[in-house]
PDB file of C-alpha atoms in Angstrom:
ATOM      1  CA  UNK A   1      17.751  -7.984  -3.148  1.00 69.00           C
ATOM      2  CA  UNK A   2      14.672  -6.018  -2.751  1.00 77.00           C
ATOM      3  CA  UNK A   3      11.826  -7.952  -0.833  1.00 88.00           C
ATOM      4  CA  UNK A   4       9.406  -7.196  -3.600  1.00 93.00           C
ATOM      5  CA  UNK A   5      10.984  -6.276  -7.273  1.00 95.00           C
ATOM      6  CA  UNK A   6       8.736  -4.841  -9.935  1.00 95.00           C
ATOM      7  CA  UNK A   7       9.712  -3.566 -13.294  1.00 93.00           C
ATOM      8  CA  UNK A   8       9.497  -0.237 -13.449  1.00 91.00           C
ATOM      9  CA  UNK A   9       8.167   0.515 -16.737  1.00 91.00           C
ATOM     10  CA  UNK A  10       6.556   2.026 -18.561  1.00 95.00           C
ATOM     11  CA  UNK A  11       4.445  -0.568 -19.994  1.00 97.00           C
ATOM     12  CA  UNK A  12       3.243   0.403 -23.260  1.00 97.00           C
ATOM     13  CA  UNK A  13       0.006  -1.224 -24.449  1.00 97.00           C
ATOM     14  CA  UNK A  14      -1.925  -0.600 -27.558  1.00 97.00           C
ATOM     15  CA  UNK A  15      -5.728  -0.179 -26.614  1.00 97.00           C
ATOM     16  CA  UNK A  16      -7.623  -3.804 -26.629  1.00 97.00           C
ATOM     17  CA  UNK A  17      -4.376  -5.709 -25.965  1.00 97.00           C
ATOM     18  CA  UNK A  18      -3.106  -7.470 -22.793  1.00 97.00           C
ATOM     19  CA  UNK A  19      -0.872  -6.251 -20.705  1.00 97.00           C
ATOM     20  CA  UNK A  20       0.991  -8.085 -18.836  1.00 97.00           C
ATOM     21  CA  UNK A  21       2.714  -7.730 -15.201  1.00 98.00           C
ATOM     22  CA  UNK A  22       5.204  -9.454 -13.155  1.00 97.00           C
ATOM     23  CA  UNK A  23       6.152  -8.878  -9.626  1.00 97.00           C
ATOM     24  CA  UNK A  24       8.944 -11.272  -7.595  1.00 96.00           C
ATOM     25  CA  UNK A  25       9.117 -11.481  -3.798  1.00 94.00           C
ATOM     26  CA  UNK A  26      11.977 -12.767  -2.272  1.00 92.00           C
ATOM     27  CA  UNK A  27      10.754 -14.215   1.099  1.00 88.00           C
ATOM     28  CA  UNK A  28       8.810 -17.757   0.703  1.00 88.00           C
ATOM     29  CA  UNK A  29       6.785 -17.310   3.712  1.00 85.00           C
ATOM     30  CA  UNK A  30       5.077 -15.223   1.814  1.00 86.00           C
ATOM     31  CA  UNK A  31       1.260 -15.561   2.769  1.00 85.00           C
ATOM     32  CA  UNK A  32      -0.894 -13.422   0.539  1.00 89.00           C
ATOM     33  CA  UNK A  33      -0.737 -10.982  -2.276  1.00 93.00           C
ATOM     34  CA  UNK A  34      -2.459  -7.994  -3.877  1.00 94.00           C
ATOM     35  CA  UNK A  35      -2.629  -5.975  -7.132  1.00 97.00           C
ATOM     36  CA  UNK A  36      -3.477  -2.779  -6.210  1.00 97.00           C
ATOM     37  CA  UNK A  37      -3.588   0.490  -8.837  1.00 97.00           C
ATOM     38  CA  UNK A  38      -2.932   4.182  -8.362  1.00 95.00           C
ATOM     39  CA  UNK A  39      -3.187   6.826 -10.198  1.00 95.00           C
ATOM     40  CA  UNK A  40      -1.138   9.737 -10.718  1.00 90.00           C
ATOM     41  CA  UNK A  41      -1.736  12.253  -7.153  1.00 87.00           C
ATOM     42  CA  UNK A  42      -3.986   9.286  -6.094  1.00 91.00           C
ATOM     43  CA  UNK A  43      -4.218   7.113  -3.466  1.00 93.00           C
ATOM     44  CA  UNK A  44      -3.976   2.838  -3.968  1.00 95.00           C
ATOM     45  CA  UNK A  45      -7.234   1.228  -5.021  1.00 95.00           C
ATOM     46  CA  UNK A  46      -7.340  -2.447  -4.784  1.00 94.00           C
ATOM     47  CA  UNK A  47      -7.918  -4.587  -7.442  1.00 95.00           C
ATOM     48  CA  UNK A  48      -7.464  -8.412  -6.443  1.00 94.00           C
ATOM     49  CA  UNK A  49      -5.755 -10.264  -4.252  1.00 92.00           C
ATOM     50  CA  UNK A  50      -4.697 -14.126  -4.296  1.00 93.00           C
ATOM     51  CA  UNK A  51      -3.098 -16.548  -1.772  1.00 90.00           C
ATOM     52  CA  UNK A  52      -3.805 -20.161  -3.556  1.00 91.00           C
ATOM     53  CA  UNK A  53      -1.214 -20.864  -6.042  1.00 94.00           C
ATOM     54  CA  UNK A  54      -2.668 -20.670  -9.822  1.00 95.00           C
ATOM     55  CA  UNK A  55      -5.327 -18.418 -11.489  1.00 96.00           C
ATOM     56  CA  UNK A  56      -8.062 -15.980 -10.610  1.00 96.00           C
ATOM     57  CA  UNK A  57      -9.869 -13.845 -12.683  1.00 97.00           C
ATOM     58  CA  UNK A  58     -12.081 -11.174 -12.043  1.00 95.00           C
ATOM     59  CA  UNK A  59     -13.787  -9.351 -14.980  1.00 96.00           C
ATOM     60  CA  UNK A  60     -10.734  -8.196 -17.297  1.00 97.00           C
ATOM     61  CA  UNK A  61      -7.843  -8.991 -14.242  1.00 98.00           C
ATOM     62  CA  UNK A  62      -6.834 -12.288 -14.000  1.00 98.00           C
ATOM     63  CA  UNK A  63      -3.796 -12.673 -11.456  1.00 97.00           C
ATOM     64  CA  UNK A  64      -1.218 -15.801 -11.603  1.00 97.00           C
ATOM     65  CA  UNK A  65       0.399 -17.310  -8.503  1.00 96.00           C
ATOM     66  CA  UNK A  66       3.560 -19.132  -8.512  1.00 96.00           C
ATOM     67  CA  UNK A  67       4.793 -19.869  -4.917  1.00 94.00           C
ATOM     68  CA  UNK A  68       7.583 -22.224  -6.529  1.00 94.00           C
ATOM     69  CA  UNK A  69       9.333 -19.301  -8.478  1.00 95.00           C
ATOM     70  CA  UNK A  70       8.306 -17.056  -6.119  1.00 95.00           C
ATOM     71  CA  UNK A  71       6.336 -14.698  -8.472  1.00 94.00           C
ATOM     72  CA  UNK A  72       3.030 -13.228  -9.247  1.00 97.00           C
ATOM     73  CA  UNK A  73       1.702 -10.921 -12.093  1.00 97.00           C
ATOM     74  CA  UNK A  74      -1.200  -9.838 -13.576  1.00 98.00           C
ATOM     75  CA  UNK A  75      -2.657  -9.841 -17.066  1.00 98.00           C
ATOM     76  CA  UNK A  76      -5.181  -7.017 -18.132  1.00 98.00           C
ATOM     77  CA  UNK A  77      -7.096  -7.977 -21.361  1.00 98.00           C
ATOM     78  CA  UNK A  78      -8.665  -5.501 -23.414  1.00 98.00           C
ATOM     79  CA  UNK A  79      -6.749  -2.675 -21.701  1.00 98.00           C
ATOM     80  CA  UNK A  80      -8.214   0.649 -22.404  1.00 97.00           C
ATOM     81  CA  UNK A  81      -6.277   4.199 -21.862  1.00 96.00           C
ATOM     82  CA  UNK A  82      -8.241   4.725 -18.329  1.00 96.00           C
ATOM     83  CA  UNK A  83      -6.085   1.248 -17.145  1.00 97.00           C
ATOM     84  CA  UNK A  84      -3.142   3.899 -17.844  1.00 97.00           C
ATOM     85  CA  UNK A  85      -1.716   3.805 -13.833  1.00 97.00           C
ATOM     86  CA  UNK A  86       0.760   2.536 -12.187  1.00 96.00           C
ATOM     87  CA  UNK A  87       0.577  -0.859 -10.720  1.00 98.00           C
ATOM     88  CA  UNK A  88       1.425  -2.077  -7.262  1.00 97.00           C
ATOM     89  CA  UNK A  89       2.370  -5.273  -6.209  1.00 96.00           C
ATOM     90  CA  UNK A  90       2.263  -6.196  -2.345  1.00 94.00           C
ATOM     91  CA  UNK A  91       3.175  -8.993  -0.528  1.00 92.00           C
ATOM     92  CA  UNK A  92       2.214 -10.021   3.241  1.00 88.00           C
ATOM     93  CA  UNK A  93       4.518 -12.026   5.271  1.00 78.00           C
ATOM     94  CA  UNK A  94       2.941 -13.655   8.612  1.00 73.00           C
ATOM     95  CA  UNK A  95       6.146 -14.345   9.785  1.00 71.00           C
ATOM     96  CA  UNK A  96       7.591 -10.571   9.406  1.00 70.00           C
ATOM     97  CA  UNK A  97       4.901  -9.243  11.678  1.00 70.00           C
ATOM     98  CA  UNK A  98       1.841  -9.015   8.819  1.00 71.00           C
ATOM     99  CA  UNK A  99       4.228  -6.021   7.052  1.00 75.00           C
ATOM    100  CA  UNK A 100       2.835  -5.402   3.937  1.00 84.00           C
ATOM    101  CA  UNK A 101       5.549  -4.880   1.646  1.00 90.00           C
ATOM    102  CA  UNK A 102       4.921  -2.985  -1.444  1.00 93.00           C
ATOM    103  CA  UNK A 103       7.203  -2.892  -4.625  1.00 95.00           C
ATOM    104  CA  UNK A 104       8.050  -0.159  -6.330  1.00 94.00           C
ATOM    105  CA  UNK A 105       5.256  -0.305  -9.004  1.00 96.00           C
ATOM    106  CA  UNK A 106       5.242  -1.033 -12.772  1.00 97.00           C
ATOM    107  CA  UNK A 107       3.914   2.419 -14.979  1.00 97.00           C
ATOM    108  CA  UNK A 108       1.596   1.097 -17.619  1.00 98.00           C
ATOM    109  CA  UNK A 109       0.545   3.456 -20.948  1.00 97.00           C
ATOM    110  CA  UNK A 110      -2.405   2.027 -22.524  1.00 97.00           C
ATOM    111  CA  UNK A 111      -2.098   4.255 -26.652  1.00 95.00           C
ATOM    112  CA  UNK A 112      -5.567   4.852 -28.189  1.00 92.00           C
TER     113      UNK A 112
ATOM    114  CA  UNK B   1     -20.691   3.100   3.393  1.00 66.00           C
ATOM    115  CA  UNK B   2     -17.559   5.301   4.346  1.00 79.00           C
ATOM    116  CA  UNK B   3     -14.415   4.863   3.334  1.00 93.00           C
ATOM    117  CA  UNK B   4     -10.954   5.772   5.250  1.00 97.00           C
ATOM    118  CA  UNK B   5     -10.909   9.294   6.188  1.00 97.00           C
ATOM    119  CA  UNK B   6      -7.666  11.165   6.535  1.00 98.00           C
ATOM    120  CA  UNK B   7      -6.734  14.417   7.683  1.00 97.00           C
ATOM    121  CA  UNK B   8      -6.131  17.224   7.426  1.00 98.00           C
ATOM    122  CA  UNK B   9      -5.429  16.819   3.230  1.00 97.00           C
ATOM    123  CA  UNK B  10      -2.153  19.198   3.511  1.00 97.00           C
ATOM    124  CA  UNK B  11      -0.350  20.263   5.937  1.00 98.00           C
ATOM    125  CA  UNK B  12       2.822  22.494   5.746  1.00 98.00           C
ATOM    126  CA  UNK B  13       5.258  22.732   8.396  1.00 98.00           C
ATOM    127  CA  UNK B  14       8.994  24.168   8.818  1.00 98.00           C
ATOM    128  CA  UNK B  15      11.736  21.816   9.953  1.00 98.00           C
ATOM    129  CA  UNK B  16      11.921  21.463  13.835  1.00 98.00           C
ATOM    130  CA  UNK B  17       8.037  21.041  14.474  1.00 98.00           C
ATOM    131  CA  UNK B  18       5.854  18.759  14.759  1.00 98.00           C
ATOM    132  CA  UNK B  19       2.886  17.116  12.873  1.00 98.00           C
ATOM    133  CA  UNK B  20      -0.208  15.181  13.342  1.00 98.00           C
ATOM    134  CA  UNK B  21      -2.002  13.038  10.941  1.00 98.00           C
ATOM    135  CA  UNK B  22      -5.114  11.806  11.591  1.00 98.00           C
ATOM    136  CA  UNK B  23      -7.026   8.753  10.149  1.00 98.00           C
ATOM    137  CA  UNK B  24     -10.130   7.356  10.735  1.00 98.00           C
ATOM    138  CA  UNK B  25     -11.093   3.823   9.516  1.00 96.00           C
ATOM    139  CA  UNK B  26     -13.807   2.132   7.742  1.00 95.00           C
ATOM    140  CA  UNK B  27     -16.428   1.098  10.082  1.00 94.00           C
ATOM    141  CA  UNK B  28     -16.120  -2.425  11.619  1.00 91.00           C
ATOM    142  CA  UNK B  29     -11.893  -2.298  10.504  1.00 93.00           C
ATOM    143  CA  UNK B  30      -9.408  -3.147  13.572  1.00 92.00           C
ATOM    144  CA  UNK B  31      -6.464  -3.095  11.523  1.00 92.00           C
ATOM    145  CA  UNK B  32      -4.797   0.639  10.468  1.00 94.00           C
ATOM    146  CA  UNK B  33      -1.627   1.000   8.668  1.00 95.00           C
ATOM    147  CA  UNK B  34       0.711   4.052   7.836  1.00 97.00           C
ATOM    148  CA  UNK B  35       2.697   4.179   5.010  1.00 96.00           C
ATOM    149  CA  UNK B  36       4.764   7.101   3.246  1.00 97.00           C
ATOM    150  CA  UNK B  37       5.315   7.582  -0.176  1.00 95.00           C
ATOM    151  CA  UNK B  38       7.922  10.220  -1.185  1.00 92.00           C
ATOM    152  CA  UNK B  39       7.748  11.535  -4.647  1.00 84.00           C
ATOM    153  CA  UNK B  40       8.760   8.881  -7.213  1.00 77.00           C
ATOM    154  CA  UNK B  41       9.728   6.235  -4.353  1.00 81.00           C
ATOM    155  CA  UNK B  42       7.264   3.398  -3.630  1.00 87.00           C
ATOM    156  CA  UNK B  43       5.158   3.092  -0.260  1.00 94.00           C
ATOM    157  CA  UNK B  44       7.314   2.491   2.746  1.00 94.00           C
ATOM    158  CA  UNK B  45       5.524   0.434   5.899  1.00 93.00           C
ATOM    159  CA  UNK B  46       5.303   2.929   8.549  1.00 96.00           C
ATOM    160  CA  UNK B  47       3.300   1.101  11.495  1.00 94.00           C
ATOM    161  CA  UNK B  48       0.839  -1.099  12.065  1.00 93.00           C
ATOM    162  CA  UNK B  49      -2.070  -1.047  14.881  1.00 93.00           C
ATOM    163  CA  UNK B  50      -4.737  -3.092  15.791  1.00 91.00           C
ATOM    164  CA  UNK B  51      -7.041  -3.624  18.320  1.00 90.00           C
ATOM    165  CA  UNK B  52      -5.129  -0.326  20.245  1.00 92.00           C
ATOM    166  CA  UNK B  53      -1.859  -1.804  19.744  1.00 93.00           C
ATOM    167  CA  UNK B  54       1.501  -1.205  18.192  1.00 93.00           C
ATOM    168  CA  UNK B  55       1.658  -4.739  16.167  1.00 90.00           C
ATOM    169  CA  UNK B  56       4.911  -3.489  13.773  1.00 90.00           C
ATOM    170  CA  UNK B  57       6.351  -0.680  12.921  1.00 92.00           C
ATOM    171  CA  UNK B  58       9.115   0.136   9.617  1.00 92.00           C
ATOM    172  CA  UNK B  59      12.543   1.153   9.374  1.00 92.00           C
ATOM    173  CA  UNK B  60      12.387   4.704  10.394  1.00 96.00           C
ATOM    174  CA  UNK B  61      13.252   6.659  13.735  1.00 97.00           C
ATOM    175  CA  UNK B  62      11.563   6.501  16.563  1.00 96.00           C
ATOM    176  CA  UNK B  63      10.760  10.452  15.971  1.00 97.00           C
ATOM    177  CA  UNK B  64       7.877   8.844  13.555  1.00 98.00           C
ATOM    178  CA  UNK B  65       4.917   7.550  16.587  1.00 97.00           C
ATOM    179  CA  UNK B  66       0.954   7.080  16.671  1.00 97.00           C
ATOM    180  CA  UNK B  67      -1.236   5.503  18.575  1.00 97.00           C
ATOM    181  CA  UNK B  68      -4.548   3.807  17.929  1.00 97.00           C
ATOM    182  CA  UNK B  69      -7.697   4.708  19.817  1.00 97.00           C
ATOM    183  CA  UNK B  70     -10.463   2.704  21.265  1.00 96.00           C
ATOM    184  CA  UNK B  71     -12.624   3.732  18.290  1.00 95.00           C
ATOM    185  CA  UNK B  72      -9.495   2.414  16.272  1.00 96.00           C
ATOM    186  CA  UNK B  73      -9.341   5.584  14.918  1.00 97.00           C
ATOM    187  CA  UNK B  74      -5.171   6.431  14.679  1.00 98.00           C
ATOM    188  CA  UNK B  75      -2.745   9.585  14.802  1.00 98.00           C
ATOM    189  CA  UNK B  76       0.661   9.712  13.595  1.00 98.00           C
ATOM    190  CA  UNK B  77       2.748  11.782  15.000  1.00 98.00           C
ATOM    191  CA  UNK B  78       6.219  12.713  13.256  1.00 98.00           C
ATOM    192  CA  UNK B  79       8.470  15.083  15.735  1.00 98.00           C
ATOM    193  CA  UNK B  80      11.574  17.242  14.771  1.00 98.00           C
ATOM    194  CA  UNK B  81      10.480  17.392  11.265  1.00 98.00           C
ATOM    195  CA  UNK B  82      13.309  17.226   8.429  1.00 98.00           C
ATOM    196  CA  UNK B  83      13.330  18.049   4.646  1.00 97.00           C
ATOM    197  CA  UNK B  84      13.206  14.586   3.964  1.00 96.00           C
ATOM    198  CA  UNK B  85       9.853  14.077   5.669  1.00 97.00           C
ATOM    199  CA  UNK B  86       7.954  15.376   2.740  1.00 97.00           C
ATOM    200  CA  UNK B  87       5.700  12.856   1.625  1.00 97.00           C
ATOM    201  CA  UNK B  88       2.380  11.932   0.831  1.00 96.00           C
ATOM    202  CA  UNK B  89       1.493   9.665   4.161  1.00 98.00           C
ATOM    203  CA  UNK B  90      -1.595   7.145   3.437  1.00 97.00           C
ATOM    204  CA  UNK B  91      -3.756   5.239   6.200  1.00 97.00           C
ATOM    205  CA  UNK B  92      -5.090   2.016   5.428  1.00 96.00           C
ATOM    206  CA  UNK B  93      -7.633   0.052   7.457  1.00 94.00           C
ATOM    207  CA  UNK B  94      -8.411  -3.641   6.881  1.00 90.00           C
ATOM    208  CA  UNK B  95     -10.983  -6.184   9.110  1.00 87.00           C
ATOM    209  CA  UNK B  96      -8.273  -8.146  10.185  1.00 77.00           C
ATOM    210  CA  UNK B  97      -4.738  -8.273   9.474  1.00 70.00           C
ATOM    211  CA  UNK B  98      -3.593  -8.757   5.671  1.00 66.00           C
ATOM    212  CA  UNK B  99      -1.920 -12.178   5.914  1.00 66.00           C
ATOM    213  CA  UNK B 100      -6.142 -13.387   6.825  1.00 70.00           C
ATOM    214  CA  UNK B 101      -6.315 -12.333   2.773  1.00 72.00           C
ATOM    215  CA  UNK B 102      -7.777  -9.028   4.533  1.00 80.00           C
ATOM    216  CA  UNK B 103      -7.111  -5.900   1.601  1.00 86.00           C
ATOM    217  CA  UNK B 104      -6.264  -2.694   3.034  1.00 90.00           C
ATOM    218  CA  UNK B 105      -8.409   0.192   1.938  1.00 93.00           C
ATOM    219  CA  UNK B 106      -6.290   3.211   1.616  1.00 96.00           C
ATOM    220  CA  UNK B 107      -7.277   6.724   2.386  1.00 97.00           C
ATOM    221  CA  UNK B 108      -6.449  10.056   0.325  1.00 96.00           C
ATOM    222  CA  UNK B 109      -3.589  10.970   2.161  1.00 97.00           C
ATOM    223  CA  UNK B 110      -2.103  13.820   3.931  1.00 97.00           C
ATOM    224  CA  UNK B 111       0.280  15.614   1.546  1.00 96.00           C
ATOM    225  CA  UNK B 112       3.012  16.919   4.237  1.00 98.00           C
ATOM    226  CA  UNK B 113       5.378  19.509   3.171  1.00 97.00           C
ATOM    227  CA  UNK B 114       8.403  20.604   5.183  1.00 98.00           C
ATOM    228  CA  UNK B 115      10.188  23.614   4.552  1.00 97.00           C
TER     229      UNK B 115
END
């Protein structure tokens, strides 16, 4: 089982409709965890991050923790074709040595 | 303010040498982390320094080094370069280690090619 499991995609959204992601770790020491997005040739930007179990929202993000089913995703509402990325979910484990674990990224398509 | 610096942006090398990959943080940031992300895999942890030490380092050979400076600047270092070893290899800083709910901030990469 990998440590961090994302669906690889691709996601495709019409434009102005919610997408939806879900990442699963494995490990429930798991501390803290971040959305980040990359573009194609580019490098990770973050978008949030979220350690308390529940909801947090930030402008058209809003990520959901669930330390009990060991998952997290993130919704993206009104997604327009420049959200077309892919997605990164990563996980940080005090207990591994503060290795931030990545999974292997969900590919989302946002269609005009 | 500025962000992570990495260089050089490519860098091509034949099997058998040696590279160095430079990475300077974002000002105030303790914390640097190397990852490498092959084409169409997902980012593998490479090491972790802070505060001028080797905190953690990933599942690859001990051919892959670095070493953080006292201006927590980094260099990683990857000897007896194989095929295999072309990546794209990103640098992240962060204030204080991630599991503090401390982001990284990545850098642009190094694209290294090995031929």
């Amino acid at each position: 089982q990998k440590e961090v499991e994302q669906n690889s995609g691709p996601l495709s959204v019409p434009e102005g409709a919610i997408a939806s992601l879900n990442c699963t770790y494995s490990d429930r020491g798991s501390q803290s965890f971040f959305w980040y997005r990359q573009y194609s040739g580019k490098s990770p930007e973050l978008i949030m991050f979220i350690y308390s179990n529940g909801d947090k929202e930030d402008g058209r993000f809003t990520a959901q923790l669930n330390k009990a089913s060991q998952y997290v995703s993130l919704l993206i509402r009104d997604s327009q074709p420049s959200d077309s990325a892919t997605y990164l979910c990563a996980v940080a484990v005090r207990a591994a040595g503060n290795k931030l674990t990545f999974g292997g990224g969900t590919r989302v398509l946002v269609k005009p | 303010e500025a962000g992570v610096t990495q260089s050089p942006t490519h860098l091509i090398k034949t099997r058998g040498q040696q590279a160095t990959l430079r990475c300077s943080p974002i000002s105030g940031h303790t914390s640097v982390y190397w990852y490498q992300q092959a084409l169409g895999l997902g980012l593998q942890f490479l090491l972790w320094y802070d505060e001028g030490e080797e905190r953690n380092r990933g599942n690859f050979p001990p051919r892959f080094s670095g070493r953080q400076f006292p201006n927590y600047s980094s260099e990683l270092n990857v000897n007896a370069l194989e095929l295999e070893d072309s990546a794209l290899y990103l640098c992240a800083s962060s204030l204080v280690a991630a599991f503090y709910n401390s982001p990284l901030h990545f850098g642009n990469g190094t694209r290294l090619t090995v031929t």
